[in-house]
């Protein structure tokens, strides 16, 4: 750790090999003369034990409205359907299946709840200790009837900051991350909510490849940046023309399988934005406050309303020319995405020389990007804010972390703008060294899996990059 964080005299290429562990079972056959004698009772016991371990799954059910964030354990068969899961929940919480909505992952939208006919494997649940999010509809009515029957298992979170107002332009914290959202960030979302109620619509940012909106408070001051999951590049409602084309039969063209960077599926970048903030312990790298939020407003892009003909506006959405007899629905879509604190600055690194940045500021960005294997650290993603203690230098605020924690590891030299800066030739400070060595890599990986359902392959690369940094 006494060496420079990265030496620019070396070749700027990172070679990463993918190691895949394959569990194989070898079966050998022998004749009866060499077969060892095994008692039938022993064979029966072993088969019963193997059968139980193969078909039983231990899952956790988390009620998103529970103020204590408790998890309840369910033991199910691996072939169970979502309806079977709801029947078990009914026995546990006395909630009718018709009032239950189950989600696998934190993106809780109207289209992402698990249908009853799906099996656990259809939902991507193959192993123990996975968490399903439970949302209970008509909770107040159920709570009243449960109290009259002497049942008190239904707890509700009275905070309106996690519930959208009915049929109104509004924004709220996603219930799946409410308990992990700091009070300061809740206050910013509350200010954005007041701004929407006063008629200040979200403003679409001019640059970028996805839908990014500035949100304002009651004084029309910017307080947050909202990035809907369904407006990311090649998601269904992208406003920049990066859309999935479909023919008359509803089949997606080659663009439907594309993404801006391999290893991130459309609609997942918002989770990486939150992950970068959660991994920035103590604000070491100054990642702005970030959480998941739900919002509803006609200014958000839907059904190709913002696309011209050259961008495919005649081929997507309910007004598509390929869909005969279709009519555009006026119903607003409830969107879920990342909400990040708005940070103002004098400029970005596009307009500033690296000589105006201290060694500590560059090293903090490098540490963050190496840990999360960020594939989009260009100069436009570093906001420069003048240091109040030393006005001759600037502080760096990192933003746009949608292409980190990917399921591939192909970060190149041009993905990290700081790679050839002279500060990288300087040794790290004791403060930075202590921060790196105190990182709990396994604990962080477990946190990312539990809260954001980050894929295991991405977590393996995260473990490897973090361990490499600590070496």
Short mmCIF file of C-alpha atoms in Angstrom, two decimals:
data_model
loop_
_atom_site.label_atom_id
_atom_site.label_comp_id
_atom_site.label_asym_id
_atom_site.label_seq_id
_atom_site.Cartn_x
_atom_site.Cartn_y
_atom_site.Cartn_z
CA UNK A 1 0.00 0.00 0.00
CA UNK A 2 3.04 2.26 0.06
CA UNK A 3 3.12 2.15 -3.71
CA UNK A 4 1.12 4.48 -5.95
CA UNK A 5 -2.51 3.47 -6.37
CA UNK A 6 -1.86 2.92 -10.04
CA UNK A 7 1.24 3.63 -12.11
CA UNK A 8 0.69 5.17 -15.50
CA UNK A 9 4.02 3.72 -16.67
CA UNK A 10 2.32 0.38 -16.94
CA UNK A 11 0.18 -0.66 -19.85
CA UNK A 12 -3.36 0.67 -19.40
CA UNK A 13 -5.17 -2.58 -19.88
CA UNK A 14 -6.83 -4.76 -17.31
CA UNK A 15 -6.96 -8.44 -18.19
CA UNK A 16 -9.61 -10.33 -16.26
CA UNK A 17 -10.23 -14.01 -16.71
CA UNK A 18 -13.62 -15.50 -15.97
CA UNK A 19 -13.34 -18.45 -13.66
CA UNK A 20 -16.41 -20.65 -13.62
CA UNK A 21 -16.73 -23.32 -10.99
CA UNK A 22 -18.49 -26.41 -12.25
CA UNK A 23 -19.77 -28.93 -9.78
CA UNK A 24 -19.59 -32.32 -11.49
CA UNK A 25 -20.60 -35.73 -10.19
CA UNK A 26 -18.77 -38.81 -11.42
CA UNK A 27 -20.69 -42.09 -11.34
CA UNK A 28 -18.76 -45.34 -11.69
CA UNK A 29 -20.31 -48.77 -12.12
CA UNK A 30 -18.90 -51.93 -10.60
CA UNK A 31 -19.88 -55.56 -10.67
CA UNK A 32 -21.84 -57.21 -7.88
CA UNK A 33 -18.70 -59.00 -6.71
CA UNK A 34 -16.97 -55.73 -5.87
CA UNK A 35 -20.01 -53.79 -4.69
CA UNK A 36 -19.78 -53.13 -0.92
CA UNK A 37 -22.73 -54.31 1.15
CA UNK A 38 -24.98 -51.49 2.33
CA UNK A 39 -27.96 -52.10 4.57
CA UNK A 40 -31.34 -51.25 2.96
CA UNK A 41 -32.30 -49.11 5.94
CA UNK A 42 -29.17 -47.01 5.41
CA UNK A 43 -30.04 -46.50 1.75
CA UNK A 44 -33.58 -45.46 2.67
CA UNK A 45 -32.35 -42.95 5.21
CA UNK A 46 -29.87 -41.47 2.74
CA UNK A 47 -32.51 -41.20 0.01
CA UNK A 48 -34.93 -39.52 2.38
CA UNK A 49 -32.26 -37.06 3.50
CA UNK A 50 -31.26 -36.30 -0.10
CA UNK A 51 -34.89 -35.87 -1.11
CA UNK A 52 -35.56 -33.41 1.72
CA UNK A 53 -32.47 -31.33 0.96
CA UNK A 54 -33.27 -31.21 -2.75
CA UNK A 55 -36.88 -30.10 -2.58
CA UNK A 56 -37.04 -27.87 0.51
CA UNK A 57 -36.37 -24.15 0.17
CA UNK A 58 -36.08 -21.77 3.07
CA UNK A 59 -37.27 -18.32 1.97
CA UNK A 60 -37.78 -15.04 3.79
CA UNK A 61 -40.94 -12.96 3.49
CA UNK A 62 -40.58 -9.25 4.22
CA UNK A 63 -43.65 -7.05 4.63
CA UNK A 64 -42.66 -3.73 3.05
CA UNK A 65 -45.05 -1.86 5.38
CA UNK A 66 -43.67 -3.38 8.56
CA UNK A 67 -41.96 -0.54 10.49
CA UNK A 68 -39.63 -3.06 12.15
CA UNK A 69 -38.50 -4.61 8.83
CA UNK A 70 -38.98 -8.10 10.19
CA UNK A 71 -38.52 -11.18 8.04
CA UNK A 72 -40.56 -14.33 8.38
CA UNK A 73 -39.30 -17.75 7.32
CA UNK A 74 -41.24 -20.02 4.97
CA UNK A 75 -40.28 -23.60 4.10
CA UNK A 76 -41.50 -24.52 0.64
CA UNK A 77 -40.95 -27.10 -2.04
CA UNK A 78 -38.80 -26.04 -4.96
CA UNK A 79 -41.66 -26.65 -7.38
CA UNK A 80 -44.12 -24.48 -5.41
CA UNK A 81 -46.10 -21.85 -7.29
CA UNK A 82 -46.60 -18.26 -6.22
CA UNK A 83 -50.16 -19.22 -5.26
CA UNK A 84 -48.72 -21.86 -2.90
CA UNK A 85 -46.51 -19.19 -1.33
CA UNK A 86 -49.54 -16.94 -0.81
CA UNK A 87 -51.42 -19.82 0.82
CA UNK A 88 -48.57 -20.26 3.29
CA UNK A 89 -48.58 -16.53 4.00
CA UNK A 90 -52.32 -16.67 4.63
CA UNK A 91 -51.74 -19.30 7.32
CA UNK A 92 -48.98 -17.20 8.84
CA UNK A 93 -50.49 -13.68 8.66
CA UNK A 94 -54.17 -14.38 7.96
CA UNK A 95 -54.06 -12.28 4.78
CA UNK A 96 -56.17 -13.55 1.86
CA UNK A 97 -54.15 -14.38 -1.28
CA UNK A 98 -56.21 -11.88 -3.28
CA UNK A 99 -54.82 -9.07 -1.10
CA UNK A 100 -51.18 -10.12 -1.49
CA UNK A 101 -48.64 -8.92 -4.02
CA UNK A 102 -45.24 -10.58 -4.06
CA UNK A 103 -42.07 -9.15 -5.62
CA UNK A 104 -38.62 -10.64 -6.09
CA UNK A 105 -36.27 -7.69 -6.04
CA UNK A 106 -36.66 -4.07 -4.94
CA UNK A 107 -38.25 -2.73 -8.16
CA UNK A 108 -41.87 -2.81 -7.07
CA UNK A 109 -43.91 -1.69 -10.07
CA UNK A 110 -47.39 -2.56 -11.26
CA UNK A 111 -45.87 -4.84 -13.91
CA UNK A 112 -43.26 -6.59 -11.78
CA UNK A 113 -45.34 -8.45 -9.19
CA UNK A 114 -45.21 -12.25 -9.46
CA UNK A 115 -48.28 -13.86 -11.06
CA UNK A 116 -49.97 -16.76 -9.29
CA UNK A 117 -49.27 -19.35 -11.99
CA UNK A 118 -45.50 -18.84 -11.88
CA UNK A 119 -43.33 -21.29 -10.00
CA UNK A 120 -40.45 -20.21 -7.80
CA UNK A 121 -38.07 -21.26 -10.54
CA UNK A 122 -39.94 -19.10 -13.05
CA UNK A 123 -39.23 -16.16 -10.74
CA UNK A 124 -35.52 -17.04 -10.61
CA UNK A 125 -35.56 -18.50 -7.09
CA UNK A 126 -33.44 -21.62 -6.94
CA UNK A 127 -31.71 -21.55 -3.55
CA UNK A 128 -32.26 -20.87 0.13
CA UNK A 129 -32.31 -17.52 1.93
CA UNK A 130 -33.84 -15.51 -0.93
CA UNK A 131 -36.18 -12.69 0.12
CA UNK A 132 -39.63 -12.01 -1.28
CA UNK A 133 -41.21 -8.59 -0.71
CA UNK A 134 -44.86 -8.66 0.37
CA UNK A 135 -47.22 -5.78 -0.31
CA UNK A 136 -50.69 -6.03 1.20
CA UNK A 137 -53.56 -4.27 -0.54
CA UNK A 138 -56.50 -2.84 1.44
CA UNK A 139 -54.42 -3.09 4.60
CA UNK A 140 -56.63 -0.77 6.66
CA UNK A 141 -59.73 -2.84 5.94
CA UNK A 142 -57.90 -6.05 6.73
CA UNK A 143 -56.47 -4.61 9.93
CA UNK A 144 -59.94 -3.61 11.13
CA UNK A 145 -61.38 -7.05 10.41
CA UNK A 146 -58.33 -8.75 11.94
CA UNK A 147 -58.67 -6.73 15.15
CA UNK A 148 -62.31 -7.71 15.44
CA UNK A 149 -61.23 -11.36 15.15
CA UNK A 150 -58.45 -10.98 17.69
CA UNK A 151 -55.63 -11.10 15.13
CA UNK A 152 -52.86 -8.52 15.43
CA UNK A 153 -50.28 -9.70 12.90
CA UNK A 154 -50.83 -6.82 10.49
CA UNK A 155 -48.47 -3.94 11.12
CA UNK A 156 -48.50 -0.88 8.93
CA UNK A 157 -46.14 1.98 8.41
CA UNK A 158 -48.12 5.18 8.81
CA UNK A 159 -45.53 7.26 6.99
CA UNK A 160 -47.05 8.72 3.82
CA UNK A 161 -43.57 9.30 2.40
CA UNK A 162 -43.71 5.74 1.00
CA UNK A 163 -47.16 5.95 -0.61
CA UNK A 164 -48.18 7.79 -3.76
CA UNK A 165 -51.23 10.00 -3.50
CA UNK A 166 -54.20 8.68 -5.43
CA UNK A 167 -54.51 10.02 -9.00
CA UNK A 168 -52.15 12.94 -8.39
CA UNK A 169 -48.71 14.00 -9.58
CA UNK A 170 -46.51 12.72 -6.80
CA UNK A 171 -43.26 11.06 -5.74
CA UNK A 172 -42.43 8.88 -2.75
CA UNK A 173 -39.74 6.59 -1.39
CA UNK A 174 -39.98 3.01 -2.61
CA UNK A 175 -41.23 0.79 0.20
CA UNK A 176 -38.50 -1.76 -0.46
CA UNK A 177 -35.78 0.71 0.64
CA UNK A 178 -37.69 2.94 3.05
CA UNK A 179 -35.86 1.70 6.14
CA UNK A 180 -32.49 2.24 4.41
CA UNK A 181 -33.26 5.80 3.28
CA UNK A 182 -31.70 8.46 5.56
CA UNK A 183 -33.89 11.20 7.00
CA UNK A 184 -32.12 13.90 5.00
CA UNK A 185 -32.98 12.13 1.76
CA UNK A 186 -36.59 11.63 2.85
CA UNK A 187 -36.76 15.37 3.46
CA UNK A 188 -35.54 16.05 -0.09
CA UNK A 189 -38.19 13.74 -1.53
CA UNK A 190 -40.81 15.50 0.57
CA UNK A 191 -39.65 18.83 -0.91
CA UNK A 192 -39.90 17.40 -4.44
CA UNK A 193 -43.40 16.21 -3.59
CA UNK A 194 -44.43 19.73 -2.61
CA UNK A 195 -42.95 21.07 -5.82
CA UNK A 196 -45.02 18.64 -7.89
CA UNK A 197 -48.18 19.56 -6.00
CA UNK A 198 -47.57 23.22 -6.89
CA UNK A 199 -47.32 22.41 -10.60
CA UNK A 200 -43.54 22.35 -11.14
CA UNK A 201 -43.08 19.53 -13.61
CA UNK A 202 -39.94 17.38 -13.89
CA UNK A 203 -37.48 18.74 -16.45
CA UNK A 204 -35.84 16.28 -18.83
CA UNK A 205 -32.06 16.73 -18.89
CA UNK A 206 -30.84 17.54 -22.40
CA UNK A 207 -27.84 15.21 -22.46
CA UNK A 208 -27.51 11.53 -21.64
CA UNK A 209 -28.75 8.29 -23.17
CA UNK A 210 -31.66 7.69 -20.79
CA UNK A 211 -34.45 9.58 -19.12
CA UNK A 212 -33.02 11.87 -16.41
CA UNK A 213 -35.24 14.49 -14.76
CA UNK A 214 -34.58 17.42 -12.44
CA UNK A 215 -37.14 17.73 -9.63
CA UNK A 216 -37.86 21.01 -7.83
CA UNK A 217 -39.13 22.13 -4.46
CA UNK A 218 -41.85 24.70 -3.75
CA UNK A 219 -39.42 27.55 -4.54
CA UNK A 220 -38.57 25.97 -7.91
CA UNK A 221 -35.05 25.10 -6.76
CA UNK A 222 -33.59 21.80 -7.90
CA UNK A 223 -33.53 19.25 -5.10
CA UNK A 224 -33.22 15.87 -6.81
CA UNK A 225 -32.48 13.87 -9.94
CA UNK A 226 -34.90 11.07 -10.88
CA UNK A 227 -33.98 8.30 -13.35
CA UNK A 228 -36.91 5.97 -14.14
CA UNK A 229 -36.00 2.34 -14.73
CA UNK A 230 -38.25 2.05 -17.78
CA UNK A 231 -36.52 5.01 -19.48
CA UNK A 232 -33.02 3.59 -19.39
CA UNK A 233 -31.35 2.82 -22.75
CA UNK A 234 -33.30 0.10 -24.60
CA UNK A 235 -35.99 0.00 -21.94
CA UNK A 236 -39.60 0.26 -23.10
CA UNK A 237 -40.02 4.02 -22.56
CA UNK A 238 -36.58 5.42 -23.40
CA UNK A 239 -37.00 9.04 -24.62
CA UNK A 240 -33.75 9.22 -26.66
CA UNK A 241 -34.62 6.78 -29.40
CA UNK A 242 -32.79 3.80 -27.82
CA UNK A 243 -35.92 1.67 -27.93
CA UNK A 244 -36.90 -1.90 -28.64
CA UNK A 245 -38.42 -2.24 -32.07
CA UNK A 246 -41.18 -4.77 -32.68
CA UNK A 247 -42.67 -6.06 -35.89
CA UNK A 248 -46.35 -6.60 -36.54
CA UNK A 249 -46.25 -9.97 -34.78
CA UNK A 250 -44.86 -8.50 -31.55
CA UNK A 251 -41.39 -9.95 -32.05
CA UNK A 252 -38.47 -7.80 -30.93
CA UNK A 253 -35.79 -6.91 -33.43
CA UNK A 254 -32.06 -7.13 -32.77
CA UNK A 255 -32.18 -3.82 -30.90
CA UNK A 256 -34.28 -5.47 -28.19
CA UNK A 257 -31.32 -7.50 -26.99
CA UNK A 258 -28.92 -4.56 -26.91
CA UNK A 259 -27.65 -2.60 -23.95
CA UNK A 260 -25.25 0.29 -23.59
CA UNK A 261 -22.74 -1.89 -21.72
CA UNK A 262 -22.68 -5.65 -21.50
CA UNK A 263 -23.58 -7.01 -18.08
CA UNK A 264 -26.36 -4.51 -17.31
CA UNK A 265 -29.89 -5.29 -18.47
CA UNK A 266 -32.26 -2.41 -19.31
CA UNK A 267 -33.99 -1.35 -16.11
CA UNK A 268 -31.15 -2.39 -13.77
CA UNK A 269 -28.97 0.73 -13.87
CA UNK A 270 -31.05 2.48 -11.21
CA UNK A 271 -30.18 -0.31 -8.76
CA UNK A 272 -26.48 0.28 -9.41
CA UNK A 273 -26.95 3.98 -8.66
CA UNK A 274 -28.26 3.04 -5.22
CA UNK A 275 -25.55 0.41 -4.74
CA UNK A 276 -22.76 2.94 -5.29
CA UNK A 277 -24.20 5.13 -2.52
CA UNK A 278 -24.66 2.21 -0.12
CA UNK A 279 -21.04 1.16 -0.65
CA UNK A 280 -19.69 4.67 0.01
CA UNK A 281 -19.38 4.24 3.76
CA UNK A 282 -19.12 7.45 5.69
CA UNK A 283 -19.25 9.48 2.49
CA UNK A 284 -15.60 8.69 1.73
CA UNK A 285 -16.03 9.30 -2.03
CA UNK A 286 -18.83 11.88 -1.62
CA UNK A 287 -21.42 9.94 -3.63
CA UNK A 288 -24.67 11.97 -3.36
CA UNK A 289 -27.53 10.57 -1.29
CA UNK A 290 -29.42 8.02 -3.39
CA UNK A 291 -32.42 5.72 -2.95
CA UNK A 292 -35.23 4.13 -4.94
CA UNK A 293 -38.36 6.19 -5.48
CA UNK A 294 -41.75 5.88 -7.15
CA UNK A 295 -43.22 8.75 -9.13
CA UNK A 296 -46.19 9.67 -11.30
CA UNK A 297 -46.35 12.68 -13.66
CA UNK A 298 -47.41 13.32 -17.29
CA UNK A 299 -44.00 14.90 -18.02
CA UNK A 300 -42.37 11.48 -17.81
CA UNK A 301 -41.98 9.70 -21.12
CA UNK A 302 -44.32 6.86 -21.95
CA UNK A 303 -45.66 5.15 -25.07
CA UNK A 304 -43.20 6.90 -27.37
CA UNK A 305 -44.77 10.31 -26.78
CA UNK A 306 -41.43 12.15 -27.05
CA UNK A 307 -40.02 10.27 -30.04
CA UNK A 308 -40.04 11.52 -33.61
CA UNK A 309 -40.30 9.30 -36.67
CA UNK A 310 -36.53 9.00 -37.08
CA UNK A 311 -36.26 7.71 -33.49
CA UNK A 312 -38.89 5.04 -34.03
CA UNK A 313 -41.87 6.97 -32.72
CA UNK A 314 -44.15 5.36 -35.30
CA UNK A 315 -43.11 1.83 -34.32
CA UNK A 316 -43.41 1.79 -30.53
CA UNK A 317 -46.08 2.50 -27.96
CA UNK A 318 -49.84 2.26 -28.10
CA UNK A 319 -49.95 4.73 -31.01
CA UNK A 320 -47.73 2.52 -33.16
CA UNK A 321 -48.59 2.37 -36.85
CA UNK A 322 -47.94 -1.38 -36.67
CA UNK A 323 -50.76 -1.88 -34.19
CA UNK A 324 -53.99 -1.45 -36.07
CA UNK A 325 -56.93 -0.07 -34.17
CA UNK A 326 -54.93 0.86 -31.08
CA UNK A 327 -55.54 4.03 -29.14
CA UNK A 328 -53.26 5.86 -26.77
CA UNK A 329 -54.20 5.54 -23.12
CA UNK A 330 -54.24 8.66 -21.00
CA UNK A 331 -53.58 6.71 -17.80
CA UNK A 332 -50.36 7.74 -16.12
CA UNK A 333 -47.76 5.09 -15.38
CA UNK A 334 -46.32 4.76 -11.91
CA UNK A 335 -42.56 4.74 -12.42
CA UNK A 336 -39.84 3.45 -10.17
CA UNK A 337 -36.23 4.55 -10.42
CA UNK A 338 -33.31 6.10 -8.59
CA UNK A 339 -33.69 9.41 -6.77
CA UNK A 340 -30.42 11.21 -6.09
CA UNK A 341 -29.69 14.38 -4.21
CA UNK A 342 -29.03 17.27 -6.60
CA UNK A 343 -25.49 18.61 -6.21
CA UNK A 344 -24.48 21.89 -7.83
CA UNK A 345 -20.95 22.75 -8.84
CA UNK A 346 -18.91 25.28 -10.75
CA UNK A 347 -18.23 22.86 -13.62
CA UNK A 348 -17.34 19.28 -14.44
CA UNK A 349 -13.95 17.79 -15.26
CA UNK A 350 -14.58 18.47 -18.94
CA UNK A 351 -13.77 22.11 -18.17
CA UNK A 352 -11.01 21.74 -15.62
CA UNK A 353 -7.38 20.67 -15.58
CA UNK A 354 -6.43 17.76 -13.29
CA UNK A 355 -3.79 20.04 -11.80
CA UNK A 356 -6.58 21.77 -9.85
CA UNK A 357 -7.46 18.52 -8.04
CA UNK A 358 -5.61 17.28 -4.96
CA UNK A 359 -4.14 13.79 -4.63
CA UNK A 360 -6.71 12.82 -1.98
CA UNK A 361 -9.63 13.77 -4.23
CA UNK A 362 -8.33 11.71 -7.14
CA UNK A 363 -7.56 8.70 -4.94
CA UNK A 364 -11.04 8.64 -3.43
CA UNK A 365 -12.58 8.42 -6.91
CA UNK A 366 -10.10 5.73 -7.96
CA UNK A 367 -10.85 3.64 -4.87
CA UNK A 368 -14.59 3.81 -5.55
CA UNK A 369 -14.30 2.97 -9.24
CA UNK A 370 -11.97 0.02 -8.63
CA UNK A 371 -14.24 -1.43 -5.97
CA UNK A 372 -17.41 -1.29 -8.07
CA UNK A 373 -15.65 -1.84 -11.43
CA UNK A 374 -17.28 1.28 -12.81
CA UNK A 375 -17.40 1.25 -16.61
CA UNK A 376 -18.55 4.84 -17.10
CA UNK A 377 -16.17 7.18 -15.29
CA UNK A 378 -15.78 9.89 -17.89
CA UNK A 379 -14.98 13.51 -17.15
CA UNK A 380 -18.63 14.56 -17.47
CA UNK A 381 -19.50 12.31 -14.51
CA UNK A 382 -17.31 14.23 -12.08
CA UNK A 383 -18.83 17.44 -10.73
CA UNK A 384 -16.26 19.99 -9.56
CA UNK A 385 -17.05 22.05 -6.47
CA UNK A 386 -14.62 24.64 -5.12
CA UNK A 387 -13.00 23.65 -1.85
CA UNK A 388 -14.06 26.21 0.78
CA UNK A 389 -10.89 25.61 2.82
CA UNK A 390 -8.59 25.88 -0.18
CA UNK A 391 -10.25 27.91 -2.96
CA UNK A 392 -7.42 27.21 -5.39
CA UNK A 393 -8.50 23.56 -5.61
CA UNK A 394 -11.74 21.72 -6.27
CA UNK A 395 -13.60 18.81 -4.72
CA UNK A 396 -14.90 15.98 -6.91
CA UNK A 397 -18.49 14.71 -6.66
CA UNK A 398 -18.97 11.39 -8.54
CA UNK A 399 -22.32 10.79 -10.26
CA UNK A 400 -23.81 8.37 -12.83
CA UNK A 401 -22.96 4.90 -11.51
CA UNK A 402 -25.47 2.94 -13.58
CA UNK A 403 -22.78 0.84 -15.27
CA UNK A 404 -21.04 -0.57 -12.23
CA UNK A 405 -21.33 -4.01 -10.57
CA UNK A 406 -21.84 -5.70 -13.92
CA UNK A 407 -21.88 -9.43 -14.64
CA UNK A 408 -18.83 -9.03 -16.90
CA UNK A 409 -15.40 -7.57 -16.17
CA UNK A 410 -14.19 -5.72 -19.24
CA UNK A 411 -13.25 -2.34 -17.81
CA UNK A 412 -10.80 -0.66 -20.20
CA UNK A 413 -8.36 2.19 -19.81
CA UNK A 414 -10.76 4.66 -21.45
CA UNK A 415 -13.49 3.85 -18.88
CA UNK A 416 -11.50 5.59 -16.12
CA UNK A 417 -10.68 9.17 -17.00
CA UNK A 418 -8.34 9.51 -14.01
CA UNK A 419 -6.07 6.66 -15.11
CA UNK A 420 -3.39 8.89 -16.68
CA UNK A 421 -3.58 11.75 -14.16
CA UNK A 422 -0.31 12.48 -12.33
CA UNK A 423 -1.97 12.06 -8.90
CA UNK A 424 -2.09 8.30 -9.51
CA UNK A 425 1.70 8.16 -9.25
CA UNK A 426 1.59 9.35 -5.64
CA UNK A 427 1.31 6.90 -2.70
CA UNK A 428 -1.98 6.69 -0.84
CA UNK A 429 -2.40 8.45 2.49
CA UNK A 430 -2.82 6.72 5.83
CA UNK A 431 -6.47 7.75 5.87
CA UNK A 432 -7.13 6.09 2.51
CA UNK A 433 -5.12 3.02 3.51
CA UNK A 434 -7.10 2.61 6.72
CA UNK A 435 -10.39 2.98 4.85
CA UNK A 436 -9.46 0.29 2.32
CA UNK A 437 -8.19 -2.22 4.90
CA UNK A 438 -11.32 -1.81 7.07
CA UNK A 439 -13.72 -2.69 4.25
CA UNK A 440 -15.91 -5.71 5.05
CA UNK A 441 -16.13 -7.19 1.56
CA UNK A 442 -18.29 -10.20 2.43
CA UNK A 443 -20.63 -8.11 4.53
CA UNK A 444 -21.04 -5.63 1.68
CA UNK A 445 -21.74 -8.41 -0.81
CA UNK A 446 -24.42 -9.84 1.48
CA UNK A 447 -25.95 -6.38 1.86
CA UNK A 448 -26.10 -5.85 -1.91
CA UNK A 449 -27.75 -9.23 -2.40
CA UNK A 450 -30.31 -8.69 0.34
CA UNK A 451 -31.32 -5.10 -0.42
CA UNK A 452 -30.90 -4.85 -4.20
CA UNK A 453 -30.75 -8.49 -5.38
CA UNK A 454 -27.51 -7.90 -7.29
CA UNK A 455 -26.63 -11.05 -9.33
CA UNK A 456 -24.10 -13.44 -7.83
CA UNK A 457 -21.76 -13.16 -10.80
CA UNK A 458 -21.56 -9.40 -10.33
CA UNK A 459 -20.92 -9.91 -6.62
CA UNK A 460 -18.07 -12.31 -7.42
CA UNK A 461 -16.36 -9.62 -9.49
CA UNK A 462 -17.01 -7.13 -6.69
CA UNK A 463 -15.31 -9.44 -4.19
CA UNK A 464 -12.34 -9.93 -6.51
CA UNK A 465 -11.83 -6.20 -7.19
CA UNK A 466 -12.17 -5.30 -3.51
CA UNK A 467 -9.74 -7.99 -2.42
CA UNK A 468 -7.30 -6.85 -5.11
CA UNK A 469 -7.54 -3.32 -3.77
CA UNK A 470 -6.80 -4.52 -0.25
CA UNK A 471 -3.84 -6.68 -1.31
#
